[in-house]
Amino acid sequence: MIIILKKGASATEVENLKALLESKNITPHVSEGHLEKIIGCVGDIAHLDPGVIEAMDCVDTVRRIQEPYKAANRKFHPEDTVVDCSGVKIGGGAFSVIAGPCSVESEEQIVAIAKSVKASGATMLRGGAFKPRTSPYAFQGMGAEGIKLLQLAKKETGLPIVTELMDFKDIELFNDVDVIQIGARNMQNFNLLKEVGSYTTKPILLKRGMSATLQELLMSAEYLMASGNPNVILCERGIRTFETALRNTLDLGVVTLLHKLSHLPVVIDPSHAAGHSWMVDSISVAAAAIGADGLIIEVHNDPPHAKCDGAQSQTPEMFAKTVSRVMRVRAALAE
Ligand code: PEP
Ligand code: MN
């Protein structure tokens, strides 16, 4: 349910209304937009009579939200959410390029890649320390050591770091991580979402599950938000379909639809969508053109020898060209 307040609603009236809602175990979220001030209500509204609320002097209208996601719903929060990732903003017109290897492999590798992607215009550094691999025999990531190396690369470049958390038992290792990634395979690990959402308000990059609907993606964002973390970045990385020529099937139309349904920023991952490095450039340009709030791109300084996802990793040279083309598209659209 959302409560749209009258223009002249006083601070005391709003406080009294919030107190009334809280007394009924409803959490009020006040959102002040350019046009109107609204209160989004999260909780069981079965015992709340909308007529009683609507009769209050400060209230203009009361509307039900039909969708099962409330906090993530644009009706609940009409303005775009801008997520602050240790100073790098994303959403509401702020565009961010996250780049780096699939996995951290050594100090030399991560520091060299961090320096080169920064020089090309990346605003954040990615790199997996804990890797969700299909095969138990494949490289599983460097773990805690990988996070230390990311921190070192951050010290060298100033780039905030983005890395995946697979298991809540490792959360303390993430205290100096700027953005926590929840991967496609864990999008519906509801316990992990609840634990992370209640532990931290640090930005979360939530990747779409490989067979998840958009509503399921938004419901997973809702888990994080309902647990107390409003700083969610949605990430589309393609889904599994009958098509096998590309690693995943990426429908860029989801950017437009997610922006209509939700106020959360939407980032595109062209690397896991395509599975081929030569396709990453054109998909990135298209993603920028359709209005994505950012990109997360895999870049490796020696793709043939990468321990993970070498085939889809751009070289630093390819990445530099992509960033320049993406920025030109954004500049052209801003004219
Ligand atoms: C990754 O970002 O390296 C990754 C494993 O992504 P996804 O969860 O989208 O497969
Ligand atoms: Mn990868």
XYZ file of C-alpha atoms and ligand atoms in Angstrom:
346
model
C 0.000 0.000 0.000
C 1.187 3.528 -0.685
C -0.113 6.688 0.935
C 0.122 9.838 -1.156
C 0.327 12.886 1.091
C -1.247 16.259 0.458
C 1.141 19.031 -0.611
C 0.755 20.957 2.644
C 1.126 17.944 4.999
C 3.046 19.119 8.064
C 5.986 17.287 9.593
C 3.929 16.584 12.753
C 1.069 15.100 10.741
C 3.508 12.852 8.872
C 5.150 11.760 12.143
C 1.744 10.955 13.664
C 0.786 8.926 10.618
C 4.086 7.038 10.735
C 3.554 6.293 14.424
C 0.065 4.960 13.681
C 1.446 2.665 10.982
C 4.242 1.443 13.236
C 1.731 0.674 15.989
C 0.130 -1.727 13.500
C 3.489 -3.399 12.754
C 3.834 -1.689 9.414
C 7.170 -0.198 8.398
C 6.680 3.189 6.723
C 9.143 4.306 4.034
C 8.870 7.997 3.249
C 9.845 8.960 -0.269
C 10.000 12.590 -1.299
C 9.862 13.097 -5.054
C 9.725 16.209 -7.232
C 5.971 15.933 -7.559
C 4.695 14.262 -4.429
C 5.589 12.893 -1.041
C 4.521 9.320 -0.428
C 4.707 6.765 2.353
C 5.262 3.186 1.252
C 3.939 0.624 3.715
C 5.675 -2.702 4.165
C 4.081 -5.361 6.328
C 0.757 -7.090 6.767
C -1.879 -4.482 6.005
C -4.787 -6.856 6.684
C -5.652 -4.974 9.884
C -5.412 -1.517 8.385
C -8.517 0.145 6.989
C -7.468 2.242 3.956
C -10.623 4.348 4.454
C -9.418 5.439 7.910
C -6.030 6.486 6.518
C -7.616 8.281 3.563
C -9.836 10.275 5.940
C -6.787 11.826 7.628
C -6.210 15.533 6.880
C -2.692 15.097 5.539
C -3.579 12.236 3.173
C -4.520 12.721 -0.451
C -5.019 9.127 -1.630
C -4.264 5.547 -0.652
C -3.350 3.003 -3.306
C -2.812 -0.715 -3.118
C 0.287 -2.148 -4.768
C -0.788 -5.296 -6.571
C 2.700 -6.615 -7.330
C 4.213 -8.883 -4.652
C 7.368 -6.747 -4.524
C 6.806 -3.525 -2.606
C 10.094 -1.865 -1.601
C 11.595 -2.598 -5.040
C 8.478 -1.273 -6.796
C 8.610 2.054 -8.625
C 5.104 2.852 -7.382
C 6.516 2.718 -3.864
C 9.499 4.948 -4.721
C 8.860 6.973 -7.908
C 12.362 8.500 -8.101
C 15.321 6.472 -9.425
C 17.461 5.047 -6.658
C 21.068 6.165 -6.874
C 23.368 3.657 -5.185
C 26.580 5.072 -3.768
C 29.417 2.552 -4.091
C 32.089 4.182 -1.907
C 31.774 7.415 -3.861
C 30.973 5.924 -7.284
C 27.305 6.524 -8.017
C 25.109 4.295 -10.090
C 21.497 4.919 -11.161
C 19.406 8.024 -11.833
C 21.591 9.046 -14.782
C 24.895 8.066 -13.155
C 26.559 5.392 -15.292
C 29.291 3.081 -14.042
C 31.607 0.604 -15.753
C 32.756 -2.283 -13.568
C 35.612 -4.266 -15.091
C 38.140 -6.925 -14.183
C 38.864 -10.614 -14.443
C 36.402 -13.394 -13.778
C 38.663 -14.474 -10.933
C 41.592 -13.043 -9.042
C 44.649 -15.164 -9.878
C 47.703 -13.348 -8.511
C 48.857 -9.940 -7.272
C 50.547 -9.159 -10.604
C 47.418 -10.107 -12.558
C 44.854 -8.141 -10.526
C 47.013 -5.031 -10.068
C 47.951 -4.905 -13.774
C 44.318 -5.341 -14.876
C 43.079 -2.809 -12.312
C 45.544 -0.186 -13.571
C 44.710 -0.771 -17.217
C 40.908 -0.749 -16.807
C 41.123 2.370 -14.681
C 43.167 4.105 -17.377
C 40.432 3.207 -19.899
C 37.617 4.641 -17.782
C 36.405 1.819 -15.528
C 34.927 3.162 -12.305
C 34.995 -0.071 -10.269
C 37.086 -3.247 -10.220
C 35.525 -6.716 -10.314
C 37.225 -10.021 -9.545
C 35.978 -13.277 -8.052
C 37.685 -14.632 -4.955
C 35.019 -17.247 -4.227
C 33.942 -18.828 -7.516
C 30.747 -20.802 -8.109
C 32.008 -23.395 -10.614
C 29.928 -26.083 -12.302
C 32.745 -28.593 -11.835
C 34.192 -29.347 -8.401
C 37.521 -29.980 -10.178
C 37.668 -26.482 -11.697
C 39.537 -23.569 -10.053
C 37.426 -22.514 -7.071
C 39.008 -19.085 -6.554
C 41.697 -17.856 -4.167
C 39.231 -17.238 -1.321
C 40.412 -14.933 1.484
C 43.755 -14.368 -0.275
C 41.863 -13.184 -3.372
C 40.037 -10.553 -1.315
C 43.358 -9.327 0.102
C 44.709 -8.952 -3.436
C 41.606 -7.004 -4.497
C 42.216 -4.668 -1.564
C 45.778 -4.207 -2.722
C 44.570 -3.365 -6.238
C 42.127 -0.892 -4.709
C 44.965 0.744 -2.790
C 46.972 1.078 -6.001
C 44.141 2.459 -8.145
C 41.439 3.842 -5.845
C 38.823 1.728 -7.640
C 36.051 0.391 -5.371
C 35.918 -3.421 -5.505
C 33.056 -5.758 -6.425
C 33.304 -9.445 -5.526
C 30.975 -12.381 -5.027
C 29.864 -13.743 -1.668
C 28.716 -17.365 -1.853
C 28.452 -18.275 1.803
C 27.461 -16.013 4.706
C 30.143 -17.627 6.884
C 32.686 -15.575 4.866
C 30.946 -12.205 5.411
C 33.639 -10.764 7.700
C 36.175 -11.099 4.906
C 33.938 -8.669 2.976
C 34.160 -5.825 5.511
C 36.399 -3.792 3.197
C 34.673 -4.869 -0.024
C 32.676 -2.000 -1.567
C 29.984 -3.951 -3.451
C 28.916 -7.502 -2.626
C 27.918 -9.565 -5.637
C 25.256 -12.232 -5.229
C 25.677 -14.482 -8.252
C 23.110 -15.986 -10.590
C 23.348 -19.356 -8.853
C 22.514 -17.808 -5.480
C 19.804 -15.373 -6.576
C 17.196 -17.502 -4.846
C 19.294 -18.521 -1.856
C 16.786 -16.793 0.394
C 18.689 -17.430 3.620
C 21.792 -15.793 2.140
C 19.707 -12.814 0.967
C 18.120 -12.385 4.402
C 21.436 -12.733 6.210
C 23.271 -10.270 3.962
C 20.354 -7.802 3.881
C 20.177 -7.637 7.659
C 23.964 -7.583 8.190
C 24.879 -4.683 5.928
C 23.569 -1.727 3.948
C 26.594 -1.950 1.644
C 25.591 -2.047 -2.065
C 24.604 -5.474 -3.383
C 24.941 -6.389 -7.063
C 22.197 -8.978 -7.510
C 22.556 -11.079 -10.651
C 19.538 -12.593 -12.345
C 19.290 -16.354 -11.918
C 19.736 -18.293 -15.114
C 16.129 -19.444 -15.166
C 14.569 -16.646 -13.138
C 11.710 -14.455 -14.311
C 11.980 -10.711 -13.825
C 9.401 -10.951 -11.067
C 11.562 -13.532 -9.302
C 14.587 -11.219 -9.654
C 12.574 -8.384 -8.114
C 11.362 -10.667 -5.318
C 14.999 -11.512 -4.512
C 15.769 -7.779 -4.411
C 12.761 -7.498 -2.112
C 14.329 -10.050 0.278
C 17.421 -7.850 0.589
C 15.366 -4.674 0.977
C 12.844 -6.122 3.423
C 15.810 -7.303 5.516
C 17.081 -3.720 5.731
C 19.327 -3.087 2.714
C 17.909 -0.556 0.216
C 21.119 -0.422 -1.881
C 20.404 -3.060 -4.479
C 21.741 -2.995 -8.049
C 19.999 -5.379 -10.444
C 22.212 -7.200 -12.944
C 20.959 -8.875 -16.120
C 23.428 -11.442 -17.455
C 21.198 -13.436 -19.773
C 19.136 -16.527 -19.072
C 19.224 -20.118 -20.263
C 17.003 -20.888 -23.250
C 17.005 -23.515 -26.049
C 19.659 -21.429 -27.825
C 23.189 -22.755 -27.341
C 25.189 -20.602 -29.772
C 25.569 -17.890 -27.154
C 26.371 -18.705 -23.534
C 23.072 -17.196 -22.410
C 20.167 -15.390 -24.045
C 20.175 -11.669 -23.323
C 17.032 -9.630 -23.917
C 18.051 -5.993 -23.550
C 14.366 -5.056 -23.379
C 14.518 -6.032 -19.706
C 16.345 -2.762 -19.013
C 13.330 -0.779 -20.175
C 10.894 -3.032 -18.360
C 12.853 -3.153 -15.096
C 13.089 0.649 -15.141
C 9.313 0.798 -15.416
C 8.689 -1.773 -12.691
C 11.420 -0.720 -10.286
C 13.455 2.303 -9.196
C 16.623 0.235 -8.743
C 19.612 0.660 -11.107
C 20.069 -1.959 -13.824
C 23.499 -3.146 -14.925
C 24.192 -5.358 -17.954
C 26.804 -8.117 -17.981
C 27.617 -8.668 -21.675
C 30.427 -11.147 -20.896
C 28.355 -13.911 -19.296
C 25.544 -13.200 -21.772
C 27.692 -13.730 -24.868
C 30.378 -16.148 -23.766
C 32.564 -14.785 -26.610
C 34.851 -11.811 -26.124
C 34.392 -10.556 -29.699
C 30.677 -9.964 -29.002
C 31.110 -7.981 -25.793
C 31.770 -4.651 -27.508
C 28.556 -4.462 -29.557
C 26.380 -5.726 -26.693
C 27.882 -3.114 -24.375
C 27.155 -0.337 -26.841
C 23.574 -1.582 -27.261
C 23.121 -1.798 -23.485
C 24.256 1.810 -23.111
C 21.924 2.869 -25.916
C 18.890 1.234 -24.311
C 19.535 3.044 -21.036
C 21.361 0.602 -18.759
C 22.823 2.259 -15.649
C 26.100 0.435 -16.014
C 28.090 -2.494 -17.336
C 30.086 -5.265 -15.695
C 32.691 -6.551 -18.137
C 35.262 -9.319 -17.780
C 38.757 -8.161 -18.747
C 41.952 -10.253 -18.576
C 45.526 -9.346 -19.485
C 46.125 -12.857 -20.857
C 42.746 -14.368 -21.805
C 44.094 -17.653 -23.268
C 45.667 -18.442 -19.894
C 42.817 -17.199 -17.688
C 41.829 -19.664 -14.964
C 38.162 -18.909 -15.583
C 36.060 -17.496 -18.451
C 38.999 -16.638 -20.744
C 36.892 -17.033 -23.918
C 34.582 -14.205 -22.913
C 37.236 -11.931 -21.416
C 38.214 -8.825 -23.317
C 41.870 -7.813 -23.506
C 42.643 -4.380 -22.000
C 42.868 -3.019 -25.588
C 39.402 -4.329 -26.504
C 38.028 -2.909 -23.277
C 39.499 0.540 -23.937
C 37.756 0.636 -27.316
C 34.452 -0.519 -25.807
C 34.474 2.130 -23.071
C 35.184 4.820 -25.626
C 32.325 3.655 -27.884
C 29.930 3.327 -24.930
C 30.751 6.857 -23.776
C 30.220 8.248 -27.267
C 26.790 6.621 -27.433
C 25.877 8.051 -24.052
C 27.081 11.507 -25.081
C 25.103 11.336 -28.338
C 21.934 10.357 -26.477
C 22.390 13.139 -23.945
C 22.414 15.806 -26.702
C 30.727 -13.935 -12.455
O 30.375 -12.751 -12.409
O 31.908 -14.294 -12.666
C 29.684 -14.978 -12.378
C 29.962 -16.185 -11.908
O 28.503 -14.552 -12.842
P 27.038 -15.249 -12.853
O 26.660 -15.427 -11.426
O 26.195 -14.245 -13.587
O 27.172 -16.543 -13.616
Mn 32.900 -15.189 -15.001
